[in-house]
Short mmCIF file of C-alpha atoms in Angstrom, two decimals:
data_model
loop_
_atom_site.label_atom_id
_atom_site.label_comp_id
_atom_site.label_asym_id
_atom_site.label_seq_id
_atom_site.Cartn_x
_atom_site.Cartn_y
_atom_site.Cartn_z
CA MET A 199 49.92 42.31 97.65
CA LYS A 200 52.32 42.23 100.58
CA LYS A 201 49.64 40.49 102.63
CA ILE A 202 49.02 37.89 99.93
CA PHE A 203 52.59 36.95 99.22
CA PHE A 204 54.21 37.37 102.60
CA THR A 205 51.58 35.15 104.21
CA LEU A 206 51.93 32.59 101.48
CA ALA A 207 55.69 32.72 101.77
CA ILE A 208 55.37 31.67 105.40
CA ILE A 209 52.89 28.85 104.86
CA ALA A 210 54.18 28.01 101.35
CA VAL A 211 51.45 26.46 99.28
CA THR A 212 48.46 24.63 100.72
CA LEU A 213 45.50 23.21 98.87
CA THR A 214 42.15 21.77 99.84
CA PHE A 215 41.56 18.61 97.88
CA SER A 216 37.88 18.20 98.71
CA ALA A 217 37.13 17.17 95.14
CA CYS A 218 40.09 14.84 94.69
CA GLU A 219 39.71 11.23 93.85
CA ASP A 220 43.08 10.53 95.45
CA SER A 221 43.50 11.44 99.10
CA LEU A 222 46.76 13.21 99.87
CA ASN A 223 48.46 13.61 103.22
CA ILE A 224 49.26 17.14 104.28
CA GLY A 225 52.88 17.53 105.27
CA PRO A 226 55.01 20.32 106.77
CA GLU A 227 54.62 23.99 105.91
CA ASP A 228 56.66 23.88 102.71
CA TYR A 229 55.39 20.40 101.81
CA TYR A 230 54.57 21.14 98.18
CA GLY A 231 58.00 22.55 97.53
CA SER A 232 59.93 19.86 99.36
CA ASN A 233 61.20 16.40 98.62
CA ASN A 234 58.19 14.55 100.04
CA PHE A 235 56.00 15.71 97.18
CA TRP A 236 56.25 15.68 93.37
CA ASN A 237 57.51 12.10 93.56
CA ASN A 238 54.93 10.34 91.38
CA GLU A 239 52.17 11.00 88.90
CA ALA A 240 49.39 10.44 91.43
CA GLN A 241 50.64 13.45 93.37
CA VAL A 242 50.72 15.59 90.22
CA LYS A 243 47.20 14.50 89.34
CA GLY A 244 46.06 15.17 92.91
CA PHE A 245 47.47 18.70 92.78
CA LEU A 246 45.61 19.32 89.52
CA TYR A 247 42.38 18.04 91.10
CA GLY A 248 43.06 20.54 93.85
CA ILE A 249 43.26 23.35 91.29
CA HIS A 250 39.88 22.25 89.94
CA SER A 251 38.52 22.15 93.48
CA THR A 252 39.80 25.63 94.24
CA LEU A 253 37.96 26.97 91.20
CA ARG A 254 34.80 25.37 92.50
CA ASN A 255 35.38 26.99 95.89
CA SER A 256 35.67 30.29 93.98
CA TYR A 257 32.48 29.83 91.94
CA GLN A 258 30.87 33.03 93.27
CA MET A 259 33.65 34.93 91.46
CA PHE A 260 31.58 34.42 88.32
CA PHE A 261 28.60 36.13 89.95
CA TYR A 262 30.36 39.02 91.67
CA LEU A 263 32.75 39.89 88.85
CA GLY A 264 30.70 38.72 85.85
CA GLU A 265 27.04 39.30 86.65
CA ALA A 266 26.14 41.33 89.75
CA ARG A 267 26.82 44.73 88.16
CA GLY A 268 24.78 43.86 85.06
CA GLY A 269 21.49 45.52 86.00
CA THR A 270 19.31 42.42 86.27
CA HIS A 271 19.14 42.29 90.08
CA ARG A 272 16.67 44.00 92.34
CA THR A 273 18.17 46.09 95.15
CA GLY A 274 17.02 47.37 98.53
CA THR A 275 14.19 45.26 99.94
CA SER A 276 13.00 42.07 98.29
CA SER A 277 9.42 41.17 97.40
CA GLN A 278 9.47 39.07 100.58
CA ASN A 279 10.51 42.10 102.67
CA THR A 280 14.00 40.77 103.31
CA SER A 281 17.08 42.90 102.79
CA LEU A 282 19.00 42.09 99.62
CA ASN A 283 22.78 41.68 99.53
CA ASP A 284 25.46 43.62 97.67
CA GLU A 285 23.46 46.73 96.79
CA ARG A 286 26.55 48.85 96.20
CA ILE A 287 27.84 46.39 93.59
CA LYS A 288 24.44 45.82 91.97
CA THR A 289 23.90 49.57 91.57
CA ASN A 290 27.47 50.29 90.40
CA ASN A 291 27.89 52.65 93.33
CA ILE A 292 31.58 51.96 93.77
CA ASP A 293 34.49 54.28 94.47
CA LYS A 294 37.98 54.05 95.92
CA ASN A 295 36.64 54.03 99.48
CA ASN A 296 33.84 51.57 98.75
CA THR A 297 35.19 49.06 96.27
CA GLY A 298 32.66 46.26 96.72
CA ILE A 299 35.41 43.62 96.58
CA THR A 300 38.87 43.55 98.13
CA ASN A 301 42.31 41.99 97.69
CA TRP A 302 41.85 41.26 93.97
CA TYR A 303 39.03 38.89 94.97
CA ASN A 304 41.79 36.62 96.34
CA ILE A 305 42.65 35.47 92.83
CA TYR A 306 46.40 35.69 93.44
CA ASN A 307 46.13 32.97 96.08
CA ARG A 308 44.83 30.66 93.35
CA LEU A 309 47.48 31.79 90.90
CA LEU A 310 50.30 30.95 93.28
CA ASN A 311 49.25 27.30 93.32
CA ILE A 312 48.97 27.22 89.53
CA ASN A 313 52.38 28.83 89.11
CA LEU A 314 53.96 26.24 91.39
CA PHE A 315 52.29 23.44 89.42
CA ILE A 316 53.56 24.80 86.10
CA ILE A 317 57.10 25.25 87.42
CA LYS A 318 57.29 21.71 88.79
CA VAL A 319 55.60 19.93 85.89
CA GLU A 320 57.62 21.80 83.24
CA ASP A 321 60.84 20.85 85.00
CA ILE A 322 61.77 17.40 83.73
CA ASN A 323 64.27 17.03 86.57
CA ALA A 324 61.56 17.72 89.15
CA THR A 325 59.02 15.33 87.61
CA PRO A 326 61.05 12.80 85.57
CA PHE A 327 58.38 10.11 85.97
CA LEU A 328 55.93 11.87 83.62
CA THR A 329 55.65 10.86 79.98
CA ASP A 330 55.64 13.67 77.44
CA ASP A 331 51.94 13.15 76.72
CA ALA A 332 51.01 13.19 80.39
CA ARG A 333 53.16 16.26 81.06
CA ASN A 334 51.61 18.15 78.15
CA GLY A 335 48.08 17.19 79.22
CA TYR A 336 48.58 18.44 82.77
CA LEU A 337 50.26 21.66 81.64
CA ALA A 338 47.53 22.31 79.06
CA GLN A 339 44.99 22.46 81.87
CA ALA A 340 47.20 24.52 84.18
CA TYR A 341 47.92 27.19 81.56
CA ALA A 342 44.20 27.40 80.80
CA PHE A 343 43.36 27.94 84.46
CA ARG A 344 45.98 30.68 84.72
CA ALA A 345 44.58 32.34 81.62
CA LEU A 346 41.07 32.13 83.10
CA TYR A 347 42.03 33.80 86.37
CA TYR A 348 44.06 36.53 84.69
CA PHE A 349 41.21 37.09 82.23
CA PHE A 350 38.93 37.79 85.18
CA LEU A 351 41.50 40.21 86.58
CA TYR A 352 41.91 41.91 83.19
CA ARG A 353 38.18 42.44 82.67
CA THR A 354 37.79 43.60 86.26
CA TYR A 355 40.82 45.84 86.82
CA GLY A 356 42.42 46.29 83.39
CA ASN A 357 46.09 46.28 84.31
CA VAL A 358 47.27 44.10 87.19
CA PRO A 359 50.49 42.73 88.70
CA LEU A 360 51.74 39.83 86.59
CA ILE A 361 53.10 36.98 88.67
CA THR A 362 54.18 33.74 87.02
CA THR A 363 56.71 32.46 89.56
CA VAL A 364 56.68 31.27 93.16
CA GLU A 365 59.34 33.38 94.78
CA VAL A 366 59.44 31.46 98.04
CA LEU A 367 60.99 28.55 96.15
CA ASN A 368 63.84 30.80 95.11
CA GLY A 369 64.66 31.85 98.65
CA ARG A 370 63.09 35.29 98.29
CA VAL A 371 61.16 35.76 101.50
CA THR A 372 61.94 39.38 102.37
CA ALA A 373 58.64 41.27 102.42
CA ASN A 374 59.70 43.97 99.97
CA LYS A 375 60.41 41.31 97.34
CA PHE A 376 56.65 40.90 97.06
CA TYR A 377 55.98 44.55 96.19
CA ILE A 378 54.96 44.19 92.56
CA PRO A 379 53.59 47.07 90.46
CA ARG A 380 50.71 46.79 88.02
CA ALA A 381 51.74 45.86 84.51
CA THR A 382 50.12 47.65 81.58
CA ALA A 383 46.82 46.42 80.19
CA LYS A 384 48.64 45.49 77.00
CA GLN A 385 51.12 43.33 78.90
CA THR A 386 48.29 41.72 80.86
CA LEU A 387 46.41 40.76 77.71
CA GLU A 388 49.61 39.47 76.11
CA LEU A 389 50.13 37.07 79.02
CA ILE A 390 46.51 35.87 78.83
CA LYS A 391 46.75 35.22 75.10
CA SER A 392 50.12 33.52 75.51
CA ASP A 393 48.79 31.19 78.21
CA ILE A 394 45.63 30.18 76.37
CA ASN A 395 47.59 29.56 73.17
CA LYS A 396 50.07 27.42 75.11
CA SER A 397 47.15 25.45 76.51
CA GLU A 398 45.77 24.80 73.03
CA THR A 399 49.21 23.79 71.69
CA LEU A 400 49.88 21.45 74.61
CA PHE A 401 46.56 19.68 74.11
CA GLY A 402 47.78 18.92 70.57
CA ASN A 403 45.35 16.79 68.59
CA SER A 404 43.45 15.68 71.68
CA THR A 405 39.69 15.32 71.31
CA LEU A 406 39.25 13.62 74.69
CA ILE A 407 36.48 14.70 77.05
CA PRO A 408 37.40 12.74 80.19
CA SER A 409 34.52 14.33 82.08
CA ARG A 410 32.61 17.54 81.62
CA ILE A 411 33.78 18.58 85.06
CA GLU A 412 37.43 18.26 84.00
CA TRP A 413 39.05 20.89 81.78
CA SER A 414 39.39 19.74 78.15
CA ILE A 415 40.61 21.05 74.80
CA TYR A 416 37.07 22.26 74.13
CA ALA A 417 37.00 24.29 77.34
CA THR A 418 40.31 25.83 76.25
CA ARG A 419 38.83 26.79 72.89
CA MET A 420 35.73 28.29 74.50
CA LEU A 421 37.95 30.38 76.76
CA LYS A 422 40.19 31.31 73.83
CA ALA A 423 37.17 32.46 71.82
CA GLU A 424 35.96 34.53 74.77
CA ILE A 425 39.38 36.12 75.29
CA TYR A 426 39.82 37.06 71.64
CA LEU A 427 36.21 38.25 71.32
CA TRP A 428 36.79 40.60 74.25
CA ALA A 429 40.14 41.71 72.85
CA ALA A 430 38.56 42.42 69.48
CA LYS A 431 35.84 44.71 70.84
CA VAL A 432 36.85 46.20 74.20
CA PRO A 433 39.63 48.81 74.49
CA VAL A 434 41.23 48.65 77.94
CA LEU A 435 43.47 51.54 78.98
CA ASP A 436 46.55 51.34 76.72
CA GLN A 437 45.25 48.21 74.95
CA GLU A 438 43.37 49.10 71.78
CA LYS A 439 40.67 46.94 70.21
CA GLY A 440 42.05 44.11 68.12
CA GLY A 441 39.23 44.23 65.56
CA ASN A 442 38.74 41.65 62.83
CA ALA A 443 42.06 39.89 63.37
CA ASP A 444 41.06 38.88 66.91
CA LEU A 445 37.51 38.10 65.80
CA GLN A 446 38.88 35.65 63.25
CA VAL A 447 40.97 33.90 65.90
CA ALA A 448 37.88 33.61 68.09
CA LYS A 449 35.89 32.17 65.18
CA THR A 450 38.55 29.57 64.42
CA ALA A 451 38.58 28.49 68.08
CA LEU A 452 34.80 27.99 68.07
CA GLU A 453 34.73 26.06 64.81
CA SER A 454 35.92 22.94 66.64
CA VAL A 455 32.97 23.24 69.03
CA VAL A 456 30.03 24.39 66.88
CA GLY A 457 28.73 21.38 64.98
CA ASN A 458 30.83 18.94 67.03
CA THR A 459 28.82 15.79 67.74
CA ASN A 460 30.07 15.76 71.33
CA PHE A 461 27.84 18.76 72.03
CA THR A 462 24.22 19.66 71.41
CA LEU A 463 21.40 21.77 72.82
CA LEU A 464 19.24 19.68 75.12
CA THR A 465 15.61 19.60 73.98
CA ASP A 466 14.36 20.43 77.49
CA PHE A 467 16.00 23.62 78.77
CA SER A 468 15.34 22.75 82.43
CA LYS A 469 17.26 19.47 82.08
CA ILE A 470 20.52 21.36 81.61
CA PHE A 471 20.51 22.18 85.31
CA SER A 472 18.73 19.17 86.77
CA ASP A 473 20.89 16.53 85.08
CA LYS A 474 24.44 16.13 86.34
CA SER A 475 26.96 17.68 83.98
CA ALA A 476 28.97 14.52 83.36
CA ASN A 477 25.95 13.11 81.51
CA ASN A 478 24.81 16.33 79.86
CA LYS A 479 25.82 16.87 76.23
CA GLU A 480 25.13 20.60 76.31
CA VAL A 481 27.79 21.18 78.96
CA ILE A 482 31.38 21.82 77.90
CA PHE A 483 32.79 22.55 81.37
CA ALA A 484 31.08 22.75 84.75
CA LEU A 485 31.92 22.79 88.45
CA ARG A 486 30.52 19.76 90.27
CA PHE A 487 28.49 20.10 93.48
CA LEU A 488 27.46 17.04 95.47
CA ASP A 489 25.58 16.21 98.64
CA LYS A 490 27.93 15.81 101.63
CA GLU A 491 30.78 17.32 99.58
CA ALA A 492 29.94 20.87 98.50
CA THR A 493 26.75 22.80 97.81
CA ASN A 494 26.08 26.24 96.34
CA ASN A 495 24.11 29.32 97.41
CA GLY A 496 20.96 28.44 95.46
CA GLY A 497 18.86 28.85 98.58
CA GLU A 498 19.57 32.59 98.63
CA TYR A 499 17.35 32.98 95.53
CA LEU A 500 14.40 31.09 97.04
CA TYR A 501 11.83 31.60 99.76
CA HIS A 502 11.90 30.99 103.46
CA ASP A 503 8.65 29.45 104.69
CA GLN A 504 7.97 32.18 107.27
CA VAL A 505 7.79 34.95 104.66
CA PHE A 506 6.28 33.03 101.77
CA VAL A 507 4.16 29.94 102.50
CA ASN A 508 0.44 30.77 102.69
CA GLN A 509 1.27 34.46 102.15
CA LYS A 510 1.89 34.73 98.40
CA TYR A 511 -0.20 33.92 95.32
CA ASP A 512 0.53 32.57 91.87
CA HIS A 513 -0.55 34.39 88.68
CA SER A 514 -3.89 32.52 88.73
CA GLY A 515 -4.74 33.76 92.22
CA ASN A 516 -3.98 30.53 94.09
CA LEU A 517 -2.53 30.79 97.59
CA LEU A 518 0.90 29.21 97.60
CA GLY A 519 2.27 26.61 99.96
CA ASP A 520 5.67 24.97 99.56
CA VAL A 521 5.20 25.24 95.81
CA LEU A 522 8.81 24.34 94.92
CA ASN A 523 9.08 21.51 97.45
CA LEU A 524 11.92 23.18 99.33
CA LYS A 525 11.08 21.20 102.48
CA SER A 526 11.86 24.21 104.69
CA ARG A 527 15.39 24.28 103.27
CA GLY A 528 15.11 27.61 101.51
CA GLY A 529 17.62 30.21 102.57
CA ILE A 530 17.20 33.81 103.61
CA PHE A 531 16.11 35.56 100.40
CA ARG A 532 19.22 37.62 99.52
CA HIS A 533 19.21 37.84 95.72
CA GLU A 534 16.20 38.58 93.52
CA TYR A 535 16.05 39.24 89.79
CA LYS A 536 14.10 42.23 88.50
CA PHE A 537 10.57 41.60 87.35
CA ASP A 538 11.32 43.75 84.31
CA LEU A 539 13.65 40.97 83.10
CA PHE A 540 10.88 38.39 83.55
CA LEU A 541 8.49 40.52 81.49
CA THR A 542 10.83 40.48 78.48
CA TYR A 543 10.29 36.75 77.99
CA ASP A 544 7.63 35.68 75.52
CA THR A 545 5.01 33.58 77.33
CA LYS A 546 5.79 30.76 74.88
CA ASP A 547 9.50 30.83 75.69
CA ILE A 548 10.08 27.77 77.87
CA ARG A 549 13.15 29.40 79.42
CA ARG A 550 10.93 31.80 81.37
CA ASP A 551 9.20 29.23 83.59
CA ALA A 552 12.25 26.96 83.66
CA THR A 553 14.29 29.85 85.08
CA PHE A 554 11.78 31.74 87.24
CA PHE A 555 8.69 31.29 89.37
CA ASP A 556 6.62 34.45 89.56
CA TYR A 557 4.38 35.26 92.53
CA TYR A 558 2.27 38.13 93.88
CA SER A 559 1.11 39.58 97.18
CA ASN A 560 -2.61 39.40 96.30
CA ASN A 561 -4.87 37.05 94.40
CA THR A 562 -5.33 39.32 91.41
CA ALA A 563 -1.65 39.31 90.34
CA SER A 564 -1.72 43.08 90.47
CA ALA A 565 0.68 43.90 93.29
CA GLY A 566 3.80 42.75 95.06
CA GLN A 567 5.39 41.08 92.05
CA GLY A 568 8.27 38.80 92.95
CA LEU A 569 10.59 36.23 91.39
CA LEU A 570 12.22 33.04 92.56
CA MET A 571 15.20 31.82 90.52
CA LYS A 572 14.85 28.06 89.94
CA LYS A 573 18.05 27.17 88.06
CA ALA A 574 19.93 26.41 91.28
CA ILE A 575 17.10 24.61 93.05
CA GLY A 576 19.16 21.44 93.44
CA SER A 577 17.65 18.05 94.23
CA ILE A 578 16.09 15.83 96.89
CA ASN A 579 18.71 13.61 98.53
CA SER A 580 18.51 10.12 99.99
CA THR A 581 17.18 11.43 103.31
CA ASN A 582 14.37 13.30 101.52
CA ASP A 583 15.92 16.73 102.12
CA ARG A 584 16.33 19.53 99.60
CA ILE A 585 20.02 20.15 98.85
CA PHE A 586 21.52 22.80 96.60
CA ASP A 587 23.79 20.65 94.49
CA THR A 588 23.17 22.12 91.03
CA ASP A 589 26.41 22.12 89.06
CA TYR A 590 27.71 25.56 88.15
CA ILE A 591 28.16 25.64 84.38
CA ILE A 592 31.04 27.69 83.03
CA TYR A 593 30.66 26.88 79.33
CA ARG A 594 27.84 25.19 77.43
CA TYR A 595 26.88 24.79 73.80
CA ALA A 596 24.38 27.67 73.73
CA ASP A 597 27.24 29.98 74.68
CA ALA A 598 29.28 28.75 71.71
CA LEU A 599 26.35 29.48 69.36
CA LEU A 600 25.72 32.98 70.69
CA MET A 601 29.42 33.84 70.72
CA MET A 602 29.55 32.73 67.10
CA ALA A 603 26.56 34.98 66.36
CA GLU A 604 28.47 37.90 67.88
CA ILE A 605 31.63 37.09 65.93
CA GLU A 606 29.74 36.86 62.63
CA ASN A 607 28.06 40.17 63.36
CA GLY A 608 31.47 41.76 63.87
CA LEU A 609 32.75 40.22 60.64
CA THR A 610 29.65 41.52 58.77
CA GLY A 611 28.32 38.00 58.34
CA SER A 612 24.89 36.62 59.23
CA CYS A 613 24.20 36.07 62.92
CA ALA A 614 20.52 35.07 62.61
CA SER A 615 21.06 31.33 62.13
CA TYR A 616 22.98 31.03 65.41
CA ILE A 617 20.41 33.08 67.34
CA ASN A 618 17.61 31.02 65.84
CA GLU A 619 19.25 27.74 66.77
CA VAL A 620 18.97 28.85 70.39
CA ARG A 621 15.43 30.16 69.90
CA LYS A 622 14.26 26.89 68.36
CA ARG A 623 15.04 25.14 71.61
CA ALA A 624 13.51 27.98 73.62
CA TYR A 625 10.17 27.85 71.78
CA GLY A 626 9.97 24.16 70.91
CA THR A 627 6.80 23.42 68.94
CA ASN A 628 5.89 27.12 69.10
CA TYR A 629 8.93 28.15 67.06
CA GLY A 630 8.09 29.74 63.74
CA PRO A 631 8.50 32.88 61.60
CA ALA A 632 6.83 35.03 64.25
CA VAL A 633 9.65 34.43 66.74
CA ALA A 634 12.55 33.76 64.36
CA TYR A 635 15.23 36.44 64.25
CA THR A 636 16.05 38.25 61.01
CA ASP A 637 19.42 39.95 60.54
CA GLY A 638 19.31 43.69 61.10
CA THR A 639 21.89 46.44 61.43
CA TYR A 640 25.09 45.84 63.36
CA ALA A 641 23.67 47.68 66.41
CA ALA A 642 20.29 45.91 66.23
CA ASN A 643 22.06 42.54 66.07
CA GLU A 644 24.26 43.39 69.04
CA LEU A 645 21.26 44.33 71.17
CA ALA A 646 19.36 41.22 70.05
CA ILE A 647 22.33 39.01 70.99
CA LEU A 648 22.51 40.68 74.42
CA LYS A 649 18.78 40.15 75.04
CA GLU A 650 19.04 36.52 73.95
CA ARG A 651 21.96 35.97 76.29
CA ASP A 652 20.01 37.67 79.09
CA LYS A 653 17.23 35.11 78.77
CA GLU A 654 19.58 32.16 78.32
CA PHE A 655 22.27 32.72 80.96
CA VAL A 656 20.55 33.93 84.13
CA TRP A 657 22.73 33.00 87.17
CA GLU A 658 25.58 31.86 84.93
CA GLY A 659 27.89 34.81 85.61
CA LYS A 660 27.85 36.49 82.21
CA ARG A 661 25.56 39.55 82.10
CA TRP A 662 27.98 42.27 83.24
CA PHE A 663 30.73 41.11 80.92
CA ASP A 664 28.19 40.79 78.09
CA VAL A 665 26.85 44.31 78.45
CA VAL A 666 30.37 45.76 78.63
CA ARG A 667 31.55 43.84 75.54
CA LEU A 668 28.58 44.33 73.19
CA ARG A 669 28.46 47.59 71.23
CA ASP A 670 26.04 50.22 69.97
CA ALA A 671 25.94 51.82 66.50
CA VAL A 672 28.96 54.06 67.13
CA GLY A 673 31.01 51.39 68.88
CA ASN A 674 30.34 52.32 72.50
CA SER A 675 29.68 49.70 75.18
CA LEU A 676 26.03 48.87 75.81
CA ALA A 677 26.76 49.59 79.47
CA PHE A 678 26.13 53.21 78.42
CA SER A 679 22.94 52.43 76.48
CA PRO A 680 19.50 53.08 78.02
CA ASN A 681 18.16 50.23 75.88
CA ALA A 682 20.33 47.63 77.60
CA ASN A 683 19.14 48.18 81.17
CA TYR A 684 16.18 46.83 83.14
CA PRO A 685 13.95 48.78 82.94
CA THR A 686 15.03 50.67 79.84
CA GLY A 687 15.44 54.42 80.00
CA THR A 688 18.65 54.95 81.96
CA PRO A 689 22.04 53.32 81.32
CA LEU A 690 23.83 51.08 83.77
CA ILE A 691 26.64 53.62 83.84
CA PRO A 692 26.52 57.18 82.46
CA SER A 693 29.16 57.88 79.84
CA THR A 694 30.64 60.51 82.18
CA GLU A 695 31.60 57.65 84.50
CA ALA A 696 33.17 55.40 81.89
CA TYR A 697 36.05 54.66 84.26
CA LYS A 698 33.59 52.49 86.22
CA LEU A 699 33.85 49.81 83.58
CA LEU A 700 36.87 48.81 85.68
CA TRP A 701 36.92 48.34 89.46
CA PRO A 702 38.93 50.34 91.99
CA VAL A 703 41.55 48.69 94.19
CA ASP A 704 40.72 48.76 97.90
CA ILE A 705 42.73 51.02 100.17
CA ASN A 706 44.14 48.19 102.29
CA THR A 707 45.67 46.48 99.26
CA LEU A 708 47.17 49.78 98.08
CA THR A 709 48.57 50.48 101.53
CA LEU A 710 50.21 47.09 101.85
CA ASN A 711 51.99 47.43 98.51
CA PRO A 712 53.54 50.86 97.91
CA GLU A 713 54.28 49.89 94.28
CA LEU A 714 50.57 49.81 93.42
CA THR A 715 48.58 52.68 91.92
CA GLN A 716 44.81 53.16 91.91
CA THR A 717 42.76 52.19 88.87
CA THR A 718 42.61 55.04 86.37
CA GLY A 719 39.69 57.39 87.07
CA TYR A 720 39.19 56.64 90.75
CA ASP A 721 41.69 59.26 91.89
#
């Protein structure tokens, strides 16, 4: 923490506005706190674009904190004989000396910018040129972003330092002023709920969707539903489960999304990721990637010609060339999903072949099974090159439906209709009674919702959080269930290591801030 805040105190606040529509000149070190900024609405809007851009730059946070530990990734050596990344995280082999991530995943750097924005925009004297409606709209987005980042910290670490000010503006630059202890988990969740509720209130009666790559009231309500769904079901240290009261809040938040004519499931599952999000009615909020601006790591899930072309076979025994038209732009194969996940898809489920391409090391499809993940395959640009510009989707309509299924299950209602709405799209003309879901016991419904989410949200940063949140018959996390892993038989985490639901803090961060303590269980 000392490193984060002392460094930032020296350089004040800097942002990269690579996604901004308005170019901004970078001034002196304390530019954003001085008199040559915050002078007009274009600067406020530019700063908010910068906050959006910073989230895009942080998009792998969703993978590392929300998916990698979820048991769907192969480890060790890939089916193309390349070494795979992040084995310690993917196998949950973390401890206080090997934490997998460091420095709170740099989230506090992002929070400092958001805090400064909130302070300046809330202060009428600092930004007198803003109308009330404009001020409320900007703050609604900023409070939502702060809630989002703290929600990631809460689900990852439980209790964390709570910082809502920018101390350098108050003349506090002595290093020890930045030694901040961890709040309780209860206090952390209270801040998150407070911020997301402020966001919803500030949006007021707004129904505007300016762009699906710009935060809206509907993104706030999706995040609110997710926060309260987690709070209802997951006890975190001193914070007990909120139960039905929180489930009802989550349901109310989703009721403005489910059935809203602004959103629908696309008929063709693959189009969700090939069409740009601004024109895609399934998307509620996404991070935009564009050629010559920013691209993602989609190539790390695909083949490199030297270890794939004319060496692998499809399931019909055909020798494969550049089957996905990568044009020699595939990356070094660093992430591969488990074949056991692929085998859980029904052959008539269109999500299987829209998400994965399966291949084999011989022409009988009997050995060397491997998977390419196609969701992030990107597009061909104007120079006829493959670029990885697939938008990263944070919230889409299928998520609203399956969260509603989970809420109804918790409230002893029927979840089948929401699951089946997703399955109807997945099976198309093959949908019928044989594949329709029928309500079962609470535990059976929870596991069915998890498996449906597994098929639906590959690469979308949800699996680890899903498996932690969903419950078995006695209320324990499915992270401890042998039925929730791939392959089944052993749990992701044994119940004797329940403390691993939260991450340890790295030694360097603890050393730099003497007020910090290690995450419970890792000492």
